[in-house]
Amino acid sequence: MWQRPLPPDIVRLSPEETDARIATARRCLGSDLLVLGHHYQRDEIIKWADFRGDSLKLSQIAAQHAQVPFIIFCGVHFMAESADILTGGKQTVILPNMGAGCSMADMASIRQVEECWRDLATAVDTSRIIPITYVNSTAALKAFVGRHGGAACTSSNARRVIEWALERGDKLLFFPDQHLGRNTAVALGFDPEADMLLWDPHLPFGGTTVEAVRQKKILLWKGHCSVHARFTVEQIRQARENYPDVRIIVHPECSLDVVRAADMNGSTEFILKTIAEAPAGTIWGVGTEINLVSRLAREHPDKTIFCLDPVVCPCSTMYRIHPHYLLWAMEALMRGEVVNQVRVPPEVAADARLALDRMLQMGRSD
Ligand code: 13P
Ligand code: SF4
């Protein structure tokens, strides 16, 4: 996504000067502005958030604040799109840096998903397939799912959404994250070999066969998160060797072997809550993005909390929300100017909303 360069006078500001100007802008904008911050945002951003949370919680908060005209979403593009859809286009949703996308969301385009659906129709009756999209996807994909009787899900309610889908159809097509789909289906008792197949959008007929499509119940899209792909079973083994009492908690975007080797898995909100509520003195090896892990470690000095990956790397797209961009978006609002509005076309938003509303009606399952 395209982001225009920031004015040089903003880029040159020191962190202290930036903070002072953000504070002034925040005061001026008052109750006209809601700032939302995803758990993976850096501290310099999260400190300005009126609410922080995982993607489901932030979508719900956006929808509950219909009276606030401007929402600055410090997260990634699909989250801002979801907020725009759920607020019915009545509020202005701003993403401070348009370059803040999600590499996983980019792994499934609407063209690829429609092509897959046409291919599947040559093998089975697609009206018996329920499509499910992880919210980490474009609005166009959510609209596709809404049109075809499916629902969106997040890592905090994937279990409930998959159960719901299997009550309504014979099979489900889960995209774009194969790992969340596989981990959740395994937790529900499905077998990764016998019940699931992987659809590779870059291969003819997804790299699979008509027989496999007819046979398997869970059709998984070949997409993944490059941040969570870094976690390995070896890191968990090492952590257990270093700290025999360690508890391992990972995000379900990690691979099945990592989730199986961990003690528990769940959304960013689940990870945060579990560690926050754990007794003092406990030790936690965490498999998720570094900004959240480091913040947890700072906020709970009575516990030992560390990231499983020693060569930690942040989510590079979340990291694109630098305080200079937040300041730029806020100061523009003070001048009565809107920059970086995320606007889903109404015809796409209507179908996408069906998918999101079906998900929201189901609530959390973690
Ligand atoms: P949550 O839904 O847990 O916030 O996760 C979003 C995400 O992008 C994780 O990589
Ligand atoms: Fe996307 Fe992974 Fe970043 Fe989450 S951590 S926003 S899934 S790239």
CSV table of C-alpha atoms and ligand atoms in Angstrom, one decimal:
chain,number,residue,atom,x,y,z
A,1,MET,CA,0.0,0.0,0.0
A,2,TRP,CA,1.2,3.4,-0.8
A,3,GLN,CA,2.3,5.9,1.9
A,4,ARG,CA,3.3,9.4,1.0
A,5,PRO,CA,6.5,10.7,2.6
A,6,LEU,CA,6.0,12.7,5.8
A,7,PRO,CA,6.8,16.4,5.8
A,8,PRO,CA,10.5,17.0,6.6
A,9,ASP,CA,9.7,19.1,9.7
A,10,ILE,CA,8.0,16.1,11.3
A,11,VAL,CA,10.7,13.6,10.3
A,12,ARG,CA,13.3,15.8,12.0
A,13,LEU,CA,11.6,15.9,15.4
A,14,SER,CA,13.2,14.2,18.3
A,15,PRO,CA,11.2,11.6,20.4
A,16,GLU,CA,10.7,14.3,23.1
A,17,GLU,CA,9.5,16.9,20.6
A,18,THR,CA,7.2,14.4,18.9
A,19,ASP,CA,5.7,13.3,22.3
A,20,ALA,CA,5.0,16.9,23.3
A,21,ARG,CA,3.3,17.7,20.0
A,22,ILE,CA,1.2,14.4,20.2
A,23,ALA,CA,0.2,15.4,23.7
A,24,THR,CA,-1.0,18.8,22.5
A,25,ALA,CA,-2.9,17.3,19.5
A,26,ARG,CA,-4.5,14.7,21.7
A,27,ARG,CA,-5.8,17.3,24.1
A,28,CYS,CA,-7.1,19.5,21.3
A,29,LEU,CA,-8.9,16.6,19.6
A,30,GLY,CA,-10.4,15.5,22.9
A,31,SER,CA,-13.5,13.3,22.6
A,32,ASP,CA,-13.6,13.7,18.8
A,33,LEU,CA,-10.9,11.1,18.6
A,34,LEU,CA,-10.4,7.5,19.6
A,35,VAL,CA,-7.0,6.0,19.4
A,36,LEU,CA,-6.8,2.2,19.3
A,37,GLY,CA,-3.6,0.2,19.7
A,38,HIS,CA,-3.0,-3.5,18.9
A,39,HIS,CA,-0.8,-5.4,21.4
A,40,TYR,CA,2.0,-5.6,18.9
A,41,GLN,CA,2.5,-1.9,18.7
A,42,ARG,CA,5.7,-0.4,20.1
A,43,ASP,CA,5.5,1.3,23.6
A,44,GLU,CA,6.0,4.7,22.1
A,45,ILE,CA,2.6,4.2,20.3
A,46,ILE,CA,0.7,2.1,22.8
A,47,LYS,CA,1.1,4.8,25.5
A,48,TRP,CA,-1.3,7.0,23.4
A,49,ALA,CA,-3.9,4.4,22.9
A,50,ASP,CA,-7.3,4.9,24.6
A,51,PHE,CA,-7.8,1.2,24.3
A,52,ARG,CA,-5.4,-1.6,23.6
A,53,GLY,CA,-6.4,-5.1,22.6
A,54,ASP,CA,-6.3,-8.0,20.2
A,55,SER,CA,-8.0,-7.7,16.8
A,56,LEU,CA,-11.4,-8.9,18.0
A,57,LYS,CA,-11.5,-6.6,21.1
A,58,LEU,CA,-10.5,-3.6,19.1
A,59,SER,CA,-13.1,-4.3,16.4
A,60,GLN,CA,-15.7,-4.5,19.1
A,61,ILE,CA,-14.5,-1.3,20.8
A,62,ALA,CA,-14.6,0.6,17.4
A,63,ALA,CA,-18.2,-0.6,16.9
A,64,GLN,CA,-19.2,0.5,20.5
A,65,HIS,CA,-18.0,4.1,20.0
A,66,ALA,CA,-20.4,5.3,17.3
A,67,GLN,CA,-20.4,8.8,18.7
A,68,VAL,CA,-16.7,9.4,18.1
A,69,PRO,CA,-16.1,10.9,14.6
A,70,PHE,CA,-12.5,9.9,14.2
A,71,ILE,CA,-10.7,6.7,15.0
A,72,ILE,CA,-6.9,6.4,14.6
A,73,PHE,CA,-6.2,2.7,14.4
A,74,CYS,CA,-2.6,1.9,15.4
A,75,GLY,CA,-2.4,-1.6,14.0
A,76,VAL,CA,-2.4,-3.0,10.4
A,77,HIS,CA,-4.5,-2.3,7.4
A,78,PHE,CA,-7.0,-5.2,7.7
A,79,MET,CA,-7.8,-4.1,11.3
A,80,ALA,CA,-8.6,-0.5,10.1
A,81,GLU,CA,-10.8,-1.9,7.3
A,82,SER,CA,-12.7,-4.0,9.8
A,83,ALA,CA,-13.2,-1.0,12.0
A,84,ASP,CA,-14.5,1.0,9.0
A,85,ILE,CA,-16.9,-1.8,8.1
A,86,LEU,CA,-18.2,-2.2,11.7
A,87,THR,CA,-18.7,1.5,12.1
A,88,GLY,CA,-20.9,1.5,9.0
A,89,GLY,CA,-18.7,4.1,7.3
A,90,LYS,CA,-20.2,6.7,9.6
A,91,GLN,CA,-16.9,7.4,11.3
A,92,THR,CA,-13.6,8.2,9.8
A,93,VAL,CA,-11.0,5.5,10.3
A,94,ILE,CA,-7.4,6.5,9.9
A,95,LEU,CA,-4.3,4.2,9.6
A,96,PRO,CA,-1.3,6.4,10.4
A,97,ASN,CA,1.0,4.6,7.9
A,98,MET,CA,-0.6,3.0,4.8
A,99,GLY,CA,2.5,0.8,4.5
A,100,ALA,CA,1.3,-1.1,7.6
A,101,GLY,CA,-0.1,-4.2,5.9
A,102,CYS,CA,0.0,-7.8,7.0
A,103,SER,CA,2.1,-10.2,5.0
A,104,MET,CA,-0.2,-13.1,5.9
A,105,ALA,CA,-3.3,-11.2,4.6
A,106,ASP,CA,-1.4,-10.6,1.3
A,107,MET,CA,-1.1,-14.4,0.9
A,108,ALA,CA,-4.7,-14.7,-0.3
A,109,SER,CA,-6.1,-12.3,-2.9
A,110,ILE,CA,-9.7,-12.2,-4.0
A,111,ARG,CA,-8.7,-13.4,-7.5
A,112,GLN,CA,-6.9,-16.5,-6.0
A,113,VAL,CA,-9.8,-17.3,-3.7
A,114,GLU,CA,-12.4,-17.0,-6.5
A,115,GLU,CA,-10.2,-19.2,-8.7
A,116,CYS,CA,-10.0,-21.8,-5.9
A,117,TRP,CA,-13.8,-21.7,-5.5
A,118,ARG,CA,-14.3,-22.3,-9.2
A,119,ASP,CA,-11.8,-25.2,-9.1
A,120,LEU,CA,-13.6,-26.7,-6.0
A,121,ALA,CA,-16.9,-26.5,-7.9
A,122,THR,CA,-15.6,-28.9,-10.5
A,123,ALA,CA,-15.1,-31.5,-7.7
A,124,VAL,CA,-17.9,-30.9,-5.1
A,125,ASP,CA,-21.1,-28.9,-4.5
A,126,THR,CA,-19.6,-25.6,-3.2
A,127,SER,CA,-22.9,-24.7,-1.5
A,128,ARG,CA,-21.9,-27.4,1.0
A,129,ILE,CA,-18.5,-25.7,1.7
A,130,ILE,CA,-18.5,-23.0,4.4
A,131,PRO,CA,-15.7,-20.5,3.8
A,132,ILE,CA,-14.1,-19.0,6.9
A,133,THR,CA,-11.6,-16.1,6.8
A,134,TYR,CA,-9.3,-15.2,9.5
A,135,VAL,CA,-9.8,-11.5,10.1
A,136,ASN,CA,-6.2,-11.1,8.9
A,137,SER,CA,-7.5,-10.7,5.3
A,138,THR,CA,-8.7,-8.0,2.9
A,139,ALA,CA,-12.3,-6.7,3.0
A,140,ALA,CA,-12.8,-8.3,-0.4
A,141,LEU,CA,-12.2,-11.7,1.1
A,142,LYS,CA,-14.5,-11.0,4.0
A,143,ALA,CA,-17.2,-10.0,1.4
A,144,PHE,CA,-16.6,-13.2,-0.5
A,145,VAL,CA,-17.2,-15.2,2.8
A,146,GLY,CA,-20.2,-13.1,3.6
A,147,ARG,CA,-21.8,-13.8,0.2
A,148,HIS,CA,-21.1,-17.5,0.5
A,149,GLY,CA,-22.7,-18.0,3.9
A,150,GLY,CA,-19.4,-18.1,5.9
A,151,ALA,CA,-18.0,-16.1,8.8
A,152,ALA,CA,-14.8,-14.3,9.8
A,153,CYS,CA,-12.9,-15.5,12.8
A,154,THR,CA,-10.0,-14.3,15.0
A,155,SER,CA,-7.6,-16.4,17.0
A,156,SER,CA,-9.9,-15.8,20.0
A,157,ASN,CA,-12.9,-17.4,18.5
A,158,ALA,CA,-11.7,-19.7,15.7
A,159,ARG,CA,-12.9,-22.8,17.6
A,160,ARG,CA,-16.5,-21.5,17.9
A,161,VAL,CA,-16.6,-20.4,14.3
A,162,ILE,CA,-15.3,-23.7,13.0
A,163,GLU,CA,-17.9,-25.6,15.1
A,164,TRP,CA,-20.6,-23.3,13.7
A,165,ALA,CA,-19.4,-23.9,10.1
A,166,LEU,CA,-19.4,-27.6,10.5
A,167,GLU,CA,-23.0,-27.5,11.7
A,168,ARG,CA,-23.9,-25.8,8.5
A,169,GLY,CA,-21.9,-27.5,5.8
A,170,ASP,CA,-20.0,-30.7,4.9
A,171,LYS,CA,-16.6,-29.0,4.6
A,172,LEU,CA,-14.9,-25.8,5.3
A,173,LEU,CA,-12.4,-23.7,3.4
A,174,PHE,CA,-10.2,-21.8,5.9
A,175,PHE,CA,-8.0,-18.9,4.8
A,176,PRO,CA,-5.4,-17.4,4.8
A,177,ASP,CA,-3.6,-18.9,7.8
A,178,GLN,CA,-3.2,-22.7,7.5
A,179,HIS,CA,-1.8,-22.9,11.1
A,180,LEU,CA,-4.7,-21.3,12.9
A,181,GLY,CA,-7.1,-23.5,10.8
A,182,ARG,CA,-5.1,-26.7,11.5
A,183,ASN,CA,-4.4,-26.0,15.2
A,184,THR,CA,-8.1,-25.3,15.8
A,185,ALA,CA,-9.3,-28.3,13.9
A,186,VAL,CA,-6.9,-30.5,15.7
A,187,ALA,CA,-8.1,-29.1,19.1
A,188,LEU,CA,-11.6,-30.1,17.9
A,189,GLY,CA,-10.5,-33.7,17.3
A,190,PHE,CA,-9.7,-33.7,13.6
A,191,ASP,CA,-6.7,-35.5,12.2
A,192,PRO,CA,-4.3,-33.3,10.2
A,193,GLU,CA,-3.6,-36.2,7.7
A,194,ALA,CA,-6.9,-37.9,7.4
A,195,ASP,CA,-9.2,-34.9,7.6
A,196,MET,CA,-7.3,-31.9,6.1
A,197,LEU,CA,-5.7,-30.8,2.9
A,198,LEU,CA,-3.5,-27.9,2.0
A,199,TRP,CA,-4.6,-25.7,-0.9
A,200,ASP,CA,-1.6,-24.0,-2.6
A,201,PRO,CA,-2.9,-21.1,-4.6
A,202,HIS,CA,0.3,-21.0,-6.7
A,203,LEU,CA,-0.2,-24.6,-8.1
A,204,PRO,CA,-2.7,-25.9,-10.6
A,205,PHE,CA,-5.8,-27.1,-8.7
A,206,GLY,CA,-4.2,-26.0,-5.5
A,207,GLY,CA,-1.6,-28.8,-5.8
A,208,THR,CA,-4.2,-31.4,-4.8
A,209,THR,CA,-6.7,-33.7,-6.4
A,210,VAL,CA,-10.4,-34.0,-7.0
A,211,GLU,CA,-10.4,-37.2,-4.8
A,212,ALA,CA,-8.7,-35.4,-1.9
A,213,VAL,CA,-11.1,-32.5,-2.1
A,214,ARG,CA,-14.1,-34.9,-2.0
A,215,GLN,CA,-12.6,-36.8,0.8
A,216,LYS,CA,-11.3,-34.2,3.2
A,217,LYS,CA,-13.4,-32.0,5.5
A,218,ILE,CA,-11.0,-29.2,6.3
A,219,LEU,CA,-9.5,-27.4,3.3
A,220,LEU,CA,-6.6,-25.1,4.5
A,221,TRP,CA,-5.2,-22.3,2.5
A,222,LYS,CA,-1.4,-22.3,2.2
A,223,GLY,CA,-0.7,-19.0,4.1
A,224,HIS,CA,1.2,-18.2,7.2
A,225,CYS,CA,2.6,-15.5,9.4
A,226,SER,CA,6.3,-14.9,9.0
A,227,VAL,CA,6.7,-13.7,12.6
A,228,HIS,CA,5.1,-16.8,14.1
A,229,ALA,CA,6.9,-19.1,11.6
A,230,ARG,CA,10.1,-18.3,13.5
A,231,PHE,CA,9.1,-20.3,16.6
A,232,THR,CA,10.3,-23.9,16.8
A,233,VAL,CA,10.1,-27.0,18.9
A,234,GLU,CA,13.8,-26.8,19.5
A,235,GLN,CA,13.4,-23.3,21.2
A,236,ILE,CA,10.8,-24.9,23.5
A,237,ARG,CA,13.1,-27.8,24.3
A,238,GLN,CA,15.9,-25.3,25.1
A,239,ALA,CA,13.6,-23.2,27.3
A,240,ARG,CA,12.5,-26.3,29.3
A,241,GLU,CA,16.2,-27.3,29.7
A,242,ASN,CA,17.1,-23.8,31.0
A,243,TYR,CA,14.0,-23.4,33.2
A,244,PRO,CA,12.5,-26.8,34.2
A,245,ASP,CA,9.4,-25.0,35.7
A,246,VAL,CA,8.8,-22.8,32.6
A,247,ARG,CA,5.3,-22.6,31.1
A,248,ILE,CA,5.2,-22.2,27.4
A,249,ILE,CA,2.4,-20.1,25.8
A,250,VAL,CA,2.2,-19.5,22.1
A,251,HIS,CA,-0.1,-17.8,19.5
A,252,PRO,CA,-2.1,-20.3,17.4
A,253,GLU,CA,-0.4,-18.8,14.2
A,254,CYS,CA,2.5,-21.0,15.2
A,255,SER,CA,2.9,-24.4,13.5
A,256,LEU,CA,1.1,-27.5,14.9
A,257,ASP,CA,4.3,-29.1,16.3
A,258,VAL,CA,5.1,-25.9,18.2
A,259,VAL,CA,1.5,-25.6,19.5
A,260,ARG,CA,1.7,-29.3,20.6
A,261,ALA,CA,5.0,-28.8,22.4
A,262,ALA,CA,3.6,-25.7,24.2
A,263,ASP,CA,1.6,-25.8,27.4
A,264,MET,CA,-1.1,-23.5,26.0
A,265,ASN,CA,-2.0,-21.4,23.1
A,266,GLY,CA,-4.3,-18.5,22.4
A,267,SER,CA,-4.8,-15.0,21.1
A,268,THR,CA,-2.7,-12.0,22.1
A,269,GLU,CA,-5.4,-11.1,24.6
A,270,PHE,CA,-5.4,-14.6,26.0
A,271,ILE,CA,-1.6,-14.6,26.4
A,272,LEU,CA,-1.7,-11.2,28.1
A,273,LYS,CA,-4.4,-12.2,30.5
A,274,THR,CA,-3.0,-15.6,31.3
A,275,ILE,CA,0.4,-14.2,32.2
A,276,ALA,CA,-1.0,-11.2,34.1
A,277,GLU,CA,-3.1,-13.5,36.3
A,278,ALA,CA,-0.3,-16.0,36.9
A,279,PRO,CA,1.2,-16.1,40.4
A,280,ALA,CA,4.4,-14.1,41.1
A,281,GLY,CA,7.5,-16.2,40.6
A,282,THR,CA,6.2,-18.1,37.6
A,283,ILE,CA,8.3,-18.4,34.5
A,284,TRP,CA,6.9,-17.9,31.0
A,285,GLY,CA,8.4,-18.7,27.6
A,286,VAL,CA,6.3,-16.9,25.0
A,287,GLY,CA,5.8,-17.5,21.3
A,288,THR,CA,4.5,-14.3,19.9
A,289,GLU,CA,5.6,-10.8,18.7
A,290,ILE,CA,8.3,-9.2,20.6
A,291,ASN,CA,6.7,-5.9,21.5
A,292,LEU,CA,4.0,-7.7,23.4
A,293,VAL,CA,6.4,-10.0,25.1
A,294,SER,CA,8.8,-7.2,26.2
A,295,ARG,CA,5.9,-5.1,27.5
A,296,LEU,CA,4.6,-8.0,29.5
A,297,ALA,CA,8.1,-8.6,31.0
A,298,ARG,CA,8.3,-4.9,32.0
A,299,GLU,CA,4.8,-4.8,33.4
A,300,HIS,CA,5.3,-8.0,35.5
A,301,PRO,CA,8.7,-7.7,37.1
A,302,ASP,CA,7.6,-10.3,39.6
A,303,LYS,CA,7.6,-13.0,36.9
A,304,THR,CA,10.3,-14.2,34.4
A,305,ILE,CA,8.9,-13.6,30.9
A,306,PHE,CA,11.0,-14.1,27.8
A,307,CYS,CA,10.5,-14.6,24.1
A,308,LEU,CA,11.2,-18.1,22.8
A,309,ASP,CA,13.0,-16.8,19.8
A,310,PRO,CA,16.4,-15.5,20.8
A,311,VAL,CA,16.8,-13.6,17.5
A,312,VAL,CA,13.6,-11.7,18.1
A,313,CYS,CA,12.1,-9.8,15.2
A,314,PRO,CA,9.1,-7.6,15.5
A,315,CYS,CA,6.2,-7.6,13.1
A,316,SER,CA,7.8,-5.3,10.6
A,317,THR,CA,4.5,-4.0,9.3
A,318,MET,CA,3.1,-3.2,12.8
A,319,TYR,CA,6.4,-1.4,13.4
A,320,ARG,CA,5.7,1.0,10.6
A,321,ILE,CA,3.4,2.9,12.9
A,322,HIS,CA,6.1,5.2,14.1
A,323,PRO,CA,5.1,8.2,16.4
A,324,HIS,CA,5.9,10.6,13.6
A,325,TYR,CA,3.0,9.1,11.6
A,326,LEU,CA,0.7,9.3,14.6
A,327,LEU,CA,1.6,12.9,15.0
A,328,TRP,CA,1.1,13.7,11.3
A,329,ALA,CA,-2.4,12.1,11.3
A,330,MET,CA,-3.4,13.9,14.5
A,331,GLU,CA,-2.1,17.4,13.4
A,332,ALA,CA,-3.9,17.0,10.1
A,333,LEU,CA,-7.1,16.4,12.0
A,334,MET,CA,-6.5,19.5,14.0
A,335,ARG,CA,-6.3,21.5,10.8
A,336,GLY,CA,-9.6,19.8,9.7
A,337,GLU,CA,-7.8,17.6,7.2
A,338,VAL,CA,-8.1,13.8,7.0
A,339,VAL,CA,-5.0,11.8,5.9
A,340,ASN,CA,-4.9,8.1,5.3
A,341,GLN,CA,-8.6,7.3,5.7
A,342,VAL,CA,-9.3,3.6,5.2
A,343,ARG,CA,-12.5,3.4,3.3
A,344,VAL,CA,-14.1,0.1,2.2
A,345,PRO,CA,-16.4,0.6,-0.8
A,346,PRO,CA,-20.0,0.3,0.4
A,347,GLU,CA,-20.8,-2.7,-1.9
A,348,VAL,CA,-17.8,-4.6,-0.5
A,349,ALA,CA,-18.5,-3.5,3.1
A,350,ALA,CA,-22.1,-4.7,3.0
A,351,ASP,CA,-21.1,-8.4,2.3
A,352,ALA,CA,-18.0,-8.2,4.5
A,353,ARG,CA,-20.2,-7.0,7.4
A,354,LEU,CA,-22.2,-10.2,7.1
A,355,ALA,CA,-19.0,-12.2,7.8
A,356,LEU,CA,-18.0,-10.0,10.7
A,357,ASP,CA,-21.4,-9.8,12.3
A,358,ARG,CA,-21.7,-13.6,12.2
A,359,MET,CA,-18.4,-13.8,14.0
A,360,LEU,CA,-19.3,-11.1,16.5
A,361,GLN,CA,-22.5,-12.9,17.4
A,362,MET,CA,-20.5,-15.9,18.4
A,363,GLY,CA,-18.2,-14.0,20.8
A,364,ARG,CA,-14.9,-15.3,22.1
A,365,SER,CA,-14.0,-18.9,22.7
A,366,ASP,CA,-10.7,-18.4,24.6
B,1,13P,P1,-4.8,-11.3,17.6
B,1,13P,O1,-6.1,-11.6,16.9
B,1,13P,O2,-4.5,-12.3,18.6
B,1,13P,O3,-4.8,-9.9,18.0
B,1,13P,O4,-3.7,-11.5,16.5
B,1,13P,C1,-3.6,-10.7,15.4
B,1,13P,C2,-2.4,-10.9,14.7
B,1,13P,O5,-2.1,-10.3,13.7
B,1,13P,C3,-1.5,-11.9,15.2
B,1,13P,O6,-0.3,-12.1,14.4
B,2,SF4,FE1,0.2,-10.2,10.1
B,2,SF4,FE2,1.9,-11.8,11.4
B,2,SF4,FE3,2.1,-9.2,11.7
B,2,SF4,FE4,0.1,-10.5,12.7
B,2,SF4,S1,2.3,-10.7,13.3
B,2,SF4,S2,0.0,-8.6,11.6
B,2,SF4,S3,-0.3,-12.1,11.1
B,2,SF4,S4,2.4,-10.3,9.7
